[in-house]
XYZ file of C-alpha atoms in Angstrom:
704
model
C -72.386 88.309 -122.973
C -71.014 87.111 -119.359
C -72.333 88.247 -116.142
C -70.050 91.658 -114.384
C -69.945 92.702 -110.708
C -71.573 96.532 -110.716
C -69.498 98.791 -109.347
C -71.941 98.263 -105.987
C -71.012 95.121 -105.175
C -66.595 95.618 -106.077
C -67.087 98.262 -103.388
C -68.511 97.059 -100.513
C -65.455 93.919 -101.440
C -62.516 96.117 -101.231
C -64.054 97.944 -97.766
C -64.490 94.238 -96.292
C -60.850 93.622 -97.240
C -60.043 97.271 -95.880
C -62.311 95.857 -91.986
C -59.249 93.023 -92.327
C -56.181 94.397 -92.832
C -55.534 95.049 -88.466
C -56.338 91.533 -87.699
C -53.322 90.122 -89.514
C -51.006 92.581 -87.647
C -53.416 91.223 -83.516
C -52.859 87.839 -85.151
C -48.891 88.771 -84.813
C -48.533 90.014 -81.769
C -47.524 87.711 -78.951
C -50.158 87.498 -77.181
C -52.200 86.677 -79.510
C -49.970 83.063 -80.333
C -50.483 81.958 -76.725
C -54.651 81.550 -77.915
C -53.604 79.265 -80.885
C -51.508 76.770 -78.820
C -54.190 74.938 -76.997
C -56.580 75.019 -80.444
C -53.971 73.021 -82.357
C -53.680 70.594 -79.613
C -57.079 70.375 -80.248
C -57.029 69.441 -84.000
C -54.265 67.806 -83.262
C -57.085 65.552 -80.436
C -59.456 65.984 -83.431
C -56.842 64.143 -86.268
C -55.457 61.240 -84.019
C -59.345 60.315 -82.935
C -60.392 59.980 -85.871
C -57.439 58.002 -87.665
C -58.578 55.452 -84.301
C -62.402 56.057 -85.729
C -61.255 54.593 -89.507
C -58.857 51.453 -88.012
C -61.238 50.787 -86.004
C -63.992 50.474 -88.285
C -61.750 49.169 -91.504
C -60.873 46.192 -88.723
C -64.922 45.321 -88.206
C -64.211 45.384 -91.825
C -61.804 42.684 -92.486
C -63.093 40.303 -89.425
C -66.403 40.555 -91.061
C -65.839 39.465 -93.932
C -63.323 37.132 -93.044
C -66.057 35.657 -91.078
C -68.048 36.057 -93.855
C -66.211 35.041 -96.857
C -67.598 31.820 -99.579
C -64.786 28.768 -99.403
C -62.423 28.790 -102.418
C -63.867 26.987 -105.457
C -62.118 24.598 -106.096
C -62.929 21.226 -108.381
C -63.614 17.900 -107.348
C -61.366 15.029 -108.221
C -63.165 12.679 -111.043
C -65.548 10.493 -110.222
C -64.189 6.293 -109.312
C -64.871 4.485 -112.706
C -64.107 0.797 -112.893
C -60.166 0.402 -114.474
C -60.580 -2.923 -115.727
C -63.105 -4.131 -118.255
C -66.615 -5.613 -117.445
C -65.180 -9.107 -118.719
C -62.357 -8.904 -116.536
C -61.258 -12.128 -114.385
C -60.020 -9.638 -112.498
C -61.739 -7.793 -109.345
C -62.157 -4.439 -109.287
C -61.811 -2.171 -106.088
C -62.124 1.395 -108.200
C -63.412 2.475 -104.958
C -60.682 1.834 -102.748
C -62.715 -0.447 -100.871
C -59.333 -2.299 -99.080
C -61.043 -4.332 -96.282
C -63.187 -5.781 -99.033
C -60.836 -6.751 -100.552
C -58.965 -8.312 -97.930
C -62.166 -10.908 -96.974
C -61.766 -12.019 -100.526
C -58.165 -12.571 -100.922
C -58.478 -14.233 -96.669
C -61.085 -16.415 -98.537
C -58.650 -18.093 -101.423
C -55.324 -20.139 -101.045
C -53.270 -17.302 -103.353
C -54.384 -13.791 -103.928
C -53.074 -11.673 -106.745
C -53.294 -7.751 -106.213
C -52.147 -4.997 -107.729
C -52.242 -1.512 -105.879
C -52.631 0.727 -109.132
C -53.446 4.402 -109.797
C -55.698 4.988 -112.934
C -54.165 8.103 -113.263
C -50.151 6.504 -114.003
C -49.131 4.999 -116.741
C -47.383 1.609 -116.355
C -50.565 1.029 -114.115
C -52.015 0.671 -117.586
C -50.336 -0.420 -119.254
C -49.926 -3.624 -116.305
C -53.011 -4.096 -116.076
C -53.920 -5.863 -119.650
C -50.635 -7.970 -118.576
C -52.337 -8.577 -114.875
C -55.840 -9.152 -117.212
C -53.986 -11.506 -119.546
C -52.397 -13.878 -116.615
C -55.814 -14.397 -114.842
C -57.424 -15.850 -117.956
C -54.886 -18.278 -117.406
C -54.966 -19.104 -113.548
C -57.944 -17.506 -112.342
C -58.800 -21.647 -111.728
C -56.399 -21.240 -109.182
C -55.374 -17.936 -107.981
C -58.075 -15.118 -107.151
C -57.200 -11.763 -109.167
C -57.782 -8.801 -106.954
C -57.601 -4.365 -108.847
C -57.733 -2.422 -106.053
C -57.855 1.762 -106.373
C -54.834 3.161 -103.934
C -55.056 6.748 -105.643
C -58.770 7.850 -104.897
C -58.790 10.277 -102.517
C -60.596 9.639 -99.378
C -61.095 5.782 -99.588
C -59.880 3.271 -97.079
C -56.646 2.095 -99.050
C -55.358 5.776 -99.596
C -56.063 6.702 -95.902
C -53.810 3.189 -94.836
C -51.231 3.183 -97.553
C -50.175 7.330 -98.702
C -46.742 6.610 -99.064
C -46.493 4.671 -101.972
C -43.989 5.489 -103.336
C -44.597 4.133 -107.310
C -47.197 2.544 -108.706
C -48.606 -0.219 -110.083
C -47.965 -2.898 -106.349
C -48.032 -6.568 -107.100
C -48.017 -8.396 -103.807
C -48.422 -12.334 -103.157
C -50.698 -13.395 -100.529
C -51.227 -16.491 -99.754
C -53.422 -17.987 -97.177
C -51.591 -19.310 -94.403
C -48.052 -16.099 -94.887
C -47.347 -13.319 -95.274
C -47.544 -11.381 -98.335
C -44.810 -11.483 -101.145
C -43.050 -8.918 -103.084
C -42.955 -9.491 -107.107
C -40.117 -7.370 -108.635
C -40.110 -9.483 -111.592
C -40.563 -7.966 -115.116
C -44.563 -6.418 -115.834
C -45.651 -9.419 -119.094
C -47.990 -11.854 -118.279
C -46.004 -15.191 -118.905
C -43.099 -13.650 -116.087
C -46.048 -13.394 -113.227
C -47.734 -16.433 -114.050
C -44.189 -18.059 -113.400
C -44.194 -16.019 -110.703
C -47.321 -18.219 -109.679
C -46.620 -21.181 -110.219
C -43.777 -21.025 -107.941
C -46.090 -19.148 -105.019
C -48.603 -21.839 -105.889
C -45.663 -24.792 -105.269
C -42.701 -23.791 -103.257
C -41.451 -27.088 -102.748
C -40.017 -30.274 -103.938
C -40.508 -33.308 -102.022
C -38.029 -35.413 -102.025
C -38.410 -39.191 -101.031
C -35.474 -40.780 -102.490
C -32.266 -39.941 -103.790
C -33.467 -39.914 -107.857
C -35.565 -37.664 -106.863
C -32.619 -35.241 -105.942
C -30.620 -36.126 -109.307
C -33.401 -35.078 -111.339
C -33.674 -31.163 -109.917
C -30.297 -31.551 -110.288
C -30.155 -32.147 -113.772
C -33.111 -29.490 -114.006
C -31.797 -26.343 -112.439
C -29.210 -24.568 -111.237
C -28.699 -24.648 -108.129
C -30.734 -27.057 -105.487
C -31.755 -26.117 -101.829
C -32.811 -28.829 -99.941
C -34.659 -28.653 -96.266
C -33.906 -31.501 -94.020
C -36.784 -31.287 -91.741
C -38.569 -34.418 -90.275
C -41.595 -34.157 -89.430
C -42.020 -37.111 -86.958
C -41.982 -34.916 -84.178
C -43.494 -30.844 -84.465
C -44.039 -29.139 -88.020
C -41.619 -26.424 -87.405
C -39.464 -26.810 -88.861
C -40.748 -27.432 -92.226
C -43.553 -24.727 -92.060
C -40.118 -22.006 -91.496
C -38.499 -23.372 -94.499
C -41.701 -23.311 -96.433
C -41.891 -20.160 -95.498
C -38.035 -19.395 -96.989
C -38.134 -21.059 -100.231
C -41.222 -18.175 -100.471
C -40.076 -15.650 -99.291
C -37.141 -16.265 -101.574
C -39.145 -15.001 -104.840
C -38.761 -12.166 -104.202
C -35.495 -12.114 -105.109
C -35.220 -15.083 -107.577
C -38.777 -14.271 -109.583
C -38.083 -17.077 -112.569
C -36.667 -20.080 -110.223
C -33.624 -20.207 -110.506
C -32.621 -21.903 -107.252
C -35.341 -24.628 -106.807
C -36.305 -25.871 -103.316
C -36.360 -28.824 -101.783
C -37.902 -31.098 -98.830
C -36.972 -34.332 -97.402
C -39.102 -35.368 -94.257
C -37.470 -38.823 -93.371
C -34.915 -39.029 -90.870
C -34.223 -42.527 -92.613
C -33.058 -40.847 -96.286
C -31.884 -37.840 -94.403
C -28.894 -40.851 -93.150
C -28.813 -41.918 -95.937
C -27.059 -38.421 -97.877
C -25.426 -37.852 -94.547
C -26.706 -35.038 -92.698
C -26.487 -35.513 -89.219
C -28.350 -33.073 -87.545
C -31.475 -32.066 -88.312
C -32.819 -29.440 -88.554
C -29.984 -28.446 -91.754
C -30.040 -27.214 -95.167
C -28.140 -28.147 -98.367
C -27.188 -25.640 -101.202
C -25.932 -28.238 -104.293
C -24.070 -25.315 -106.566
C -22.344 -26.853 -109.886
C -19.273 -26.932 -108.307
C -19.502 -27.163 -104.381
C -22.172 -27.743 -101.598
C -23.092 -25.217 -99.147
C -24.087 -27.071 -95.952
C -26.236 -24.706 -93.315
C -26.339 -25.853 -89.332
C -28.044 -24.591 -86.969
C -25.957 -23.691 -83.099
C -22.771 -25.162 -83.321
C -20.226 -22.348 -83.013
C -21.732 -20.610 -85.671
C -25.287 -20.021 -83.662
C -27.217 -19.331 -87.036
C -30.851 -20.697 -86.079
C -33.553 -22.028 -88.341
C -35.398 -18.856 -88.594
C -35.871 -16.595 -92.751
C -34.492 -14.042 -91.464
C -30.620 -16.176 -91.319
C -31.728 -18.572 -93.443
C -32.823 -16.086 -97.307
C -29.330 -14.553 -97.070
C -27.353 -17.641 -96.090
C -29.320 -19.039 -99.635
C -29.008 -15.788 -101.705
C -25.805 -15.006 -100.453
C -23.915 -17.981 -101.063
C -25.678 -18.809 -104.918
C -23.443 -18.575 -107.767
C -24.529 -19.904 -111.327
C -22.009 -20.779 -113.810
C -24.356 -18.403 -116.456
C -26.170 -15.687 -115.392
C -29.864 -14.844 -116.599
C -30.447 -10.942 -116.356
C -33.462 -8.724 -116.942
C -33.153 -5.583 -117.301
C -35.858 -3.711 -115.976
C -35.653 0.245 -114.828
C -31.990 1.418 -114.667
C -30.734 -1.409 -117.176
C -26.903 -0.491 -115.965
C -27.034 -1.558 -112.877
C -28.462 -5.220 -113.871
C -25.298 -5.629 -116.278
C -22.429 -3.973 -113.094
C -21.484 -6.610 -111.724
C -19.844 -8.504 -114.612
C -18.456 -4.848 -116.098
C -14.715 -6.136 -113.859
C -12.915 -5.559 -116.731
C -13.007 -9.239 -118.204
C -14.502 -10.269 -121.684
C -17.959 -11.002 -121.178
C -20.361 -13.085 -123.705
C -23.695 -12.076 -124.389
C -26.200 -14.596 -125.143
C -29.098 -13.395 -126.592
C -32.350 -16.248 -126.894
C -35.644 -17.039 -126.686
C -35.655 -17.410 -122.277
C -39.809 -18.314 -121.799
C -40.064 -18.282 -118.495
C -43.170 -20.648 -118.843
C -40.206 -23.550 -120.121
C -39.389 -25.860 -116.941
C -35.883 -26.076 -119.706
C -34.282 -23.635 -122.239
C -32.450 -25.973 -124.599
C -30.002 -23.030 -125.995
C -29.557 -21.532 -122.244
C -28.675 -24.927 -120.536
C -26.576 -25.824 -123.371
C -23.975 -22.350 -122.878
C -24.681 -23.864 -118.688
C -22.361 -27.112 -119.540
C -20.050 -25.386 -121.795
C -20.327 -22.793 -118.846
C -19.428 -25.699 -116.926
C -16.571 -26.855 -118.461
C -14.841 -24.028 -119.172
C -14.643 -23.291 -115.838
C -14.248 -26.301 -114.377
C -10.511 -26.130 -113.425
C -8.757 -30.083 -113.161
C -7.061 -29.057 -109.935
C -9.805 -28.238 -108.199
C -11.229 -30.931 -105.419
C -14.984 -30.863 -106.980
C -13.745 -31.631 -110.613
C -15.303 -34.667 -110.641
C -18.742 -33.427 -109.338
C -18.852 -30.569 -111.730
C -18.310 -33.441 -114.600
C -20.419 -35.909 -113.271
C -23.115 -32.497 -113.308
C -22.352 -31.656 -116.737
C -22.852 -35.112 -117.879
C -25.914 -34.612 -115.295
C -27.098 -32.679 -117.649
C -26.435 -32.538 -120.826
C -28.438 -35.663 -121.285
C -31.621 -34.166 -119.997
C -31.253 -31.333 -122.368
C -31.134 -33.965 -125.182
C -34.555 -36.020 -123.390
C -36.000 -31.984 -123.217
C -35.265 -31.857 -126.551
C -37.436 -34.598 -127.589
C -40.704 -33.858 -126.436
C -43.497 -32.814 -128.571
C -45.704 -31.944 -125.799
C -47.635 -29.988 -128.495
C -48.523 -32.604 -130.148
C -48.936 -35.018 -126.888
C -52.050 -31.584 -125.868
C -53.809 -32.549 -129.122
C -54.122 -36.162 -129.015
C -55.271 -36.237 -125.377
C -57.997 -37.757 -124.650
C -59.482 -38.819 -121.443
C -59.528 -42.207 -120.218
C -62.086 -43.920 -118.135
C -60.850 -44.599 -114.665
C -59.261 -48.093 -113.661
C -61.559 -50.809 -114.500
C -58.697 -53.793 -114.674
C -55.840 -54.194 -112.781
C -52.923 -56.352 -114.653
C -50.123 -58.166 -112.517
C -47.668 -55.570 -113.819
C -49.653 -52.710 -111.582
C -49.461 -54.846 -109.118
C -45.983 -55.621 -108.875
C -44.440 -52.443 -109.438
C -46.431 -51.139 -106.621
C -44.628 -53.268 -104.855
C -41.236 -53.105 -106.542
C -41.815 -49.918 -106.474
C -42.489 -49.553 -102.573
C -40.424 -47.124 -100.643
C -38.730 -48.065 -96.991
C -39.032 -44.400 -95.750
C -42.408 -42.950 -94.383
C -44.845 -40.194 -96.587
C -44.591 -42.683 -99.913
C -47.865 -43.154 -102.266
C -47.005 -46.112 -103.936
C -49.792 -45.881 -105.881
C -49.615 -42.024 -106.762
C -46.118 -43.359 -107.835
C -46.953 -45.627 -110.363
C -49.105 -42.948 -112.024
C -46.069 -40.969 -111.936
C -44.756 -43.679 -113.942
C -46.459 -44.057 -116.867
C -48.322 -40.887 -118.030
C -47.048 -37.687 -115.320
C -43.698 -39.229 -115.728
C -43.915 -39.277 -119.394
C -45.728 -35.245 -118.569
C -43.636 -33.567 -116.366
C -39.833 -36.136 -115.950
C -38.930 -37.458 -119.325
C -40.809 -39.559 -121.188
C -39.309 -43.130 -121.098
C -41.876 -46.646 -120.814
C -41.419 -49.383 -120.682
C -44.562 -51.315 -121.190
C -43.640 -52.275 -123.919
C -40.682 -54.793 -123.228
C -42.088 -55.361 -120.259
C -45.389 -57.137 -122.840
C -42.786 -58.766 -125.132
C -40.318 -59.830 -122.194
C -41.721 -63.275 -120.774
C -38.661 -64.029 -118.132
C -38.331 -61.616 -116.190
C -34.086 -62.106 -116.560
C -34.198 -61.107 -119.815
C -36.725 -58.136 -119.295
C -34.123 -56.553 -116.583
C -31.173 -57.331 -118.451
C -33.247 -55.728 -121.394
C -33.968 -52.167 -119.445
C -30.003 -51.707 -118.052
C -29.051 -48.986 -120.970
C -32.987 -47.683 -120.376
C -31.826 -47.460 -116.780
C -28.697 -45.498 -117.332
C -30.650 -42.998 -120.252
C -33.795 -41.986 -117.356
C -32.397 -40.100 -114.624
C -35.279 -41.118 -112.621
C -34.190 -44.059 -111.766
C -29.880 -42.796 -112.078
C -28.469 -43.571 -109.081
C -26.363 -40.316 -107.636
C -22.996 -41.785 -107.251
C -22.890 -43.425 -111.029
C -21.279 -41.852 -114.021
C -22.566 -43.433 -117.641
C -23.826 -40.252 -119.254
C -21.735 -41.552 -122.644
C -24.779 -43.182 -124.732
C -26.774 -40.114 -125.256
C -27.044 -42.069 -129.069
C -28.438 -45.214 -128.038
C -30.706 -43.340 -125.792
C -32.098 -41.288 -128.271
C -33.220 -45.104 -130.101
C -34.938 -46.424 -127.486
C -37.052 -43.331 -126.687
C -37.692 -43.262 -130.955
C -39.115 -46.972 -130.544
C -41.737 -46.576 -128.114
C -45.668 -46.289 -128.247
C -46.581 -43.981 -125.790
C -50.311 -43.268 -127.264
C -50.793 -47.467 -126.890
C -48.639 -47.978 -123.335
C -50.804 -45.306 -122.189
C -54.126 -47.192 -123.765
C -53.017 -50.728 -121.783
C -51.874 -49.478 -118.901
C -55.227 -47.306 -118.590
C -57.465 -50.126 -120.037
C -56.097 -53.257 -118.334
C -55.886 -52.373 -114.559
C -59.305 -52.279 -112.199
C -59.016 -50.629 -108.375
C -61.745 -51.715 -105.812
C -62.305 -47.989 -104.636
C -65.744 -46.366 -105.467
C -66.541 -44.628 -108.196
C -64.587 -41.144 -108.402
C -65.701 -39.592 -111.578
C -68.027 -36.809 -109.677
C -65.494 -36.459 -107.350
C -62.985 -33.172 -108.562
C -60.046 -34.455 -105.290
C -60.289 -38.085 -106.729
C -56.375 -38.686 -108.098
C -57.549 -39.680 -111.352
C -59.734 -36.152 -111.849
C -56.916 -34.471 -110.188
C -53.872 -36.128 -112.334
C -56.324 -35.325 -115.408
C -56.473 -31.597 -114.249
C -52.832 -31.434 -113.847
C -52.399 -32.559 -117.457
C -55.192 -29.833 -118.639
C -53.483 -27.590 -117.198
C -49.951 -28.242 -118.020
C -51.469 -27.733 -121.734
C -52.903 -24.770 -120.894
C -48.861 -23.634 -119.756
C -47.855 -24.937 -123.081
C -50.652 -22.874 -125.600
C -49.918 -19.780 -123.224
C -46.115 -20.202 -123.745
C -46.192 -20.227 -127.383
C -46.773 -16.273 -127.350
C -43.699 -15.690 -126.519
C -42.475 -17.592 -129.451
C -40.638 -20.533 -130.581
C -38.639 -23.136 -128.517
C -34.770 -22.401 -129.889
C -32.762 -25.963 -130.516
C -29.313 -25.930 -130.571
C -28.145 -27.415 -133.733
C -27.649 -31.120 -133.506
C -23.527 -32.058 -134.141
C -20.795 -35.168 -133.630
C -19.887 -34.775 -130.146
C -17.304 -36.785 -130.540
C -16.060 -33.779 -132.654
C -15.946 -31.136 -130.599
C -13.494 -28.625 -129.018
C -11.704 -29.284 -125.840
C -12.178 -26.049 -123.106
C -11.671 -28.317 -120.445
C -10.954 -25.703 -117.357
C -9.855 -23.025 -119.661
C -10.613 -20.501 -117.777
C -7.648 -20.707 -115.307
C -5.821 -21.553 -118.171
C -5.320 -17.970 -118.955
C -5.358 -14.530 -116.790
C -8.786 -13.569 -117.696
C -11.387 -15.388 -117.622
C -15.050 -14.242 -118.971
C -18.002 -13.951 -117.417
C -21.290 -15.609 -119.469
C -24.795 -13.753 -119.451
C -28.433 -14.628 -121.003
C -30.610 -12.061 -122.241
C -34.085 -12.985 -122.841
C -33.460 -11.745 -127.252
C -37.803 -11.003 -127.187
C -37.892 -8.494 -124.962
C -35.140 -6.697 -124.334
C -34.333 -7.569 -128.770
C -32.153 -3.664 -128.496
C -29.563 -4.428 -126.560
C -28.619 -6.179 -129.399
C -29.162 -3.728 -131.809
C -27.201 -1.181 -130.697
C -24.651 -3.658 -130.733
C -25.595 -4.232 -134.131
C -27.061 -7.091 -133.929
C -30.260 -7.773 -135.715
C -31.936 -10.618 -133.649
C -34.768 -10.547 -136.065
C -33.258 -12.132 -138.714
C -31.257 -14.374 -136.850
C -32.521 -18.344 -136.398
C -34.849 -18.885 -133.316
C -33.569 -15.293 -132.258
C -30.414 -16.543 -131.108
C -27.604 -14.782 -130.879
C -23.489 -14.957 -129.265
C -21.477 -11.765 -128.989
C -18.306 -11.990 -126.555
C -17.169 -8.083 -125.024
C -13.634 -7.777 -124.708
C -13.116 -4.186 -122.546
C -9.551 -4.559 -122.637
C -9.073 -4.350 -126.038
C -12.799 -1.981 -127.105
C -13.821 -4.947 -129.310
C -16.931 -7.050 -130.126
C -16.571 -10.567 -131.183
C -20.206 -12.316 -133.426
C -20.681 -15.867 -133.735
C -20.629 -16.641 -136.935
C -22.470 -19.505 -138.120
C -26.025 -21.655 -136.654
C -25.031 -22.405 -132.826
C -25.223 -25.740 -131.961
C -22.178 -26.857 -128.821
C -19.380 -27.449 -131.772
C -19.370 -23.819 -132.862
C -19.990 -21.803 -129.664
C -16.742 -24.623 -127.934
C -14.944 -23.233 -131.239
C -15.599 -19.598 -130.593
C -14.689 -19.703 -127.213
C -11.469 -22.159 -127.605
C -10.015 -19.135 -130.136
C -11.258 -16.325 -128.786
C -8.849 -17.475 -125.634
C -5.870 -18.020 -127.756
C -6.651 -15.055 -129.705
C -7.610 -15.868 -133.220
C -10.494 -13.877 -133.960
C -10.768 -11.410 -135.714
C -13.345 -8.561 -133.598
C -16.527 -7.913 -136.545
C -16.673 -4.529 -137.635
C -19.862 -2.659 -137.842
C -19.648 -1.136 -140.831
C -22.912 -2.864 -141.982
C -24.411 -1.353 -138.363
C -27.984 -1.562 -139.860
C -30.142 1.935 -137.174
C -32.213 0.985 -134.775
C -35.385 0.837 -135.770
C -37.644 -0.632 -133.421
C -36.728 1.714 -130.202
C -34.523 4.705 -130.374
C -32.164 6.306 -133.617
C -29.076 6.198 -134.128
C -28.714 7.054 -137.528
C -25.569 5.969 -139.213
C -26.195 7.313 -142.631
C -27.440 10.563 -141.802
C -31.513 10.595 -142.823
C -33.230 12.441 -141.143
C -36.804 10.833 -142.296
C -36.888 8.220 -139.421
C -39.227 8.754 -136.736
C -40.682 12.564 -136.645
C -36.285 13.747 -137.464
C -36.059 17.106 -139.655
C -34.094 18.698 -141.327
C -34.949 21.592 -137.752
C -33.790 19.104 -135.146
C -30.706 17.845 -133.652
C -28.727 14.274 -134.387
C -27.240 12.653 -132.528
C -24.959 10.478 -135.169
C -23.592 6.913 -134.185
C -20.127 6.456 -135.682
C -18.667 3.070 -137.529
C -15.522 2.609 -139.460
C -17.813 3.341 -142.188
C -19.158 7.412 -141.490
C -16.164 7.728 -139.558
C -13.468 9.610 -141.714
C -16.332 11.820 -143.518
C -18.057 13.305 -140.221
C -14.859 13.636 -138.407
C -12.018 15.130 -140.989
C -15.266 17.579 -142.463
C -13.424 20.514 -143.722
C -14.667 23.924 -141.795
C -16.209 21.314 -139.377
C -16.442 21.175 -135.753
C -16.823 18.208 -134.325
C -17.663 16.530 -131.285
C -17.196 12.951 -130.019
C -19.496 11.267 -127.456
C -16.482 8.606 -127.079
C -18.522 5.646 -123.786
C -16.777 2.019 -122.737
C -17.811 0.169 -119.954
C -22.139 -0.501 -119.863
C -22.329 1.508 -122.741
C -24.719 0.161 -124.338
C -26.233 -0.191 -121.431
C -26.527 3.357 -120.889
C -28.045 4.140 -123.839
C -31.020 2.654 -124.321
């Protein structure tokens, strides 16, 4: 049972309530209200004090917590590890030791440095190509890689605003760094470094200049005599180096004339000066005068780049591909040559053929430089035909080191005397060596020793060499025009026994110099080292693919297109694109470049009529000329992409509506490329709304 109060307790509580009831009346009286106000003030004051004490305690606790707070737990960045493999020839400064790396760079003649971030995908791709280039040129160029992302490293502290990775720089011992902006494959890097190691070609005669014109798209010649000072030469040297930032493939050849007599013979009135010799004109740069031009890098480099033109432009799309073609999309039709543009080959016959045809196509008869263009075109044609006949692979396989010169023949002595140059700085012995082995390797390979041995009379020998002088651009005066005997030149060259001539050359000569087997800088060892290096480059170039050689045709049965660009109200913009690295451009045009002979194809894009025309048949001087002539006469049948193949190797625009390719399933959103085969079936499907995106201009460049 619950406990209950008894009657006595209840009565006590009741009496207590009765006694308290009068006090309520007292509180309600006016006198008592006056005494209650001080009590209320004390309560308010007490409450305020309590609040202040609580606030002070909270503030003290907060301050104490802030002063004794533990640091935030942040994960440490991973420890830097080597980016390149243990057997790599690249010196990897993976901790970002910039000052240590610069010590090695400053002690090397040429250094190629890669600033990278190990997490960057582009850096990881370039790493393999950079390493491959080092295996080819490590004996001539120092290769270094610096991790410029490692937090707290020396490189990161000094270069903390790098916009993208990697950065590739070339440093030479006597110049500032040169930024590499070209394609990031090993072959292009090696070509770029070859240009850096030999930025200038010395011109000691008119024939040297003609030889450069027969190979290069343009020749920039600096006339900087060394008789008084070398500062003009130094400026021109720096111009040649710095220009490679904008011309990574060496389309402009830089040459220098250091002889005042030769400069005067070439018509140069004041020195220093420069000339830019183009396919249709020659620009001259004069110091001072009315133009007030100075001889410095900031003036010379823009002058060269602004005046440089070429009949056929090489396109190397890299990042923003559409901008690479933008300057050629001006409303005029565009001829595109897809062919392997091997950067390590001195000449590319398929490209050279298009260049010759482009010069003929754009050479208007009323032009003042028409004769110059015709002479240059014939010269380049002879050089191309001679280059096509050379078998460098066989030469490198059969090459053996020869013993030092022991016995000097009478022909060797006569050659030294006859080739004695009146201009200073002419090493006649070195020139004579070039006329044998080295001349075959680098120039053109016309050997005359067989005729010299078989000829007893010098007059007969000179008569026999008449045609050979016309065939060889090394002995070709610039003012002559005798380039019509290509067939006879070829028959002469085929009759020469190069190996026998080399044996006689090395075996029947002697010299008074000391033996130089142990001298790495001896002339003979330098030549042999040059041959080794050349053969190494040729072996590496084979990885790019075979050389495209145009088919031989009868030169008497060619369509004439001389000045055809001036006979119509439009002109063809001609460009060349490498079909090895950029095959996807051909794929997007419906051309399966892998099934084409030598991976070579020609297509004309006509934006005005929204048509394209593909060259059918083999690539040759005859078919290409006929192709251009038929397009100009509007007699070509446009190529319909009825049987276009899907781009299997790059992107996917399924023309058949198939979904099994590249992981596409039924839930995927498909972009169908409309062709003449699928247009009606797709667009006119009943009960379905079809959205068609029509692109023009640089459509293919954008979609790639």
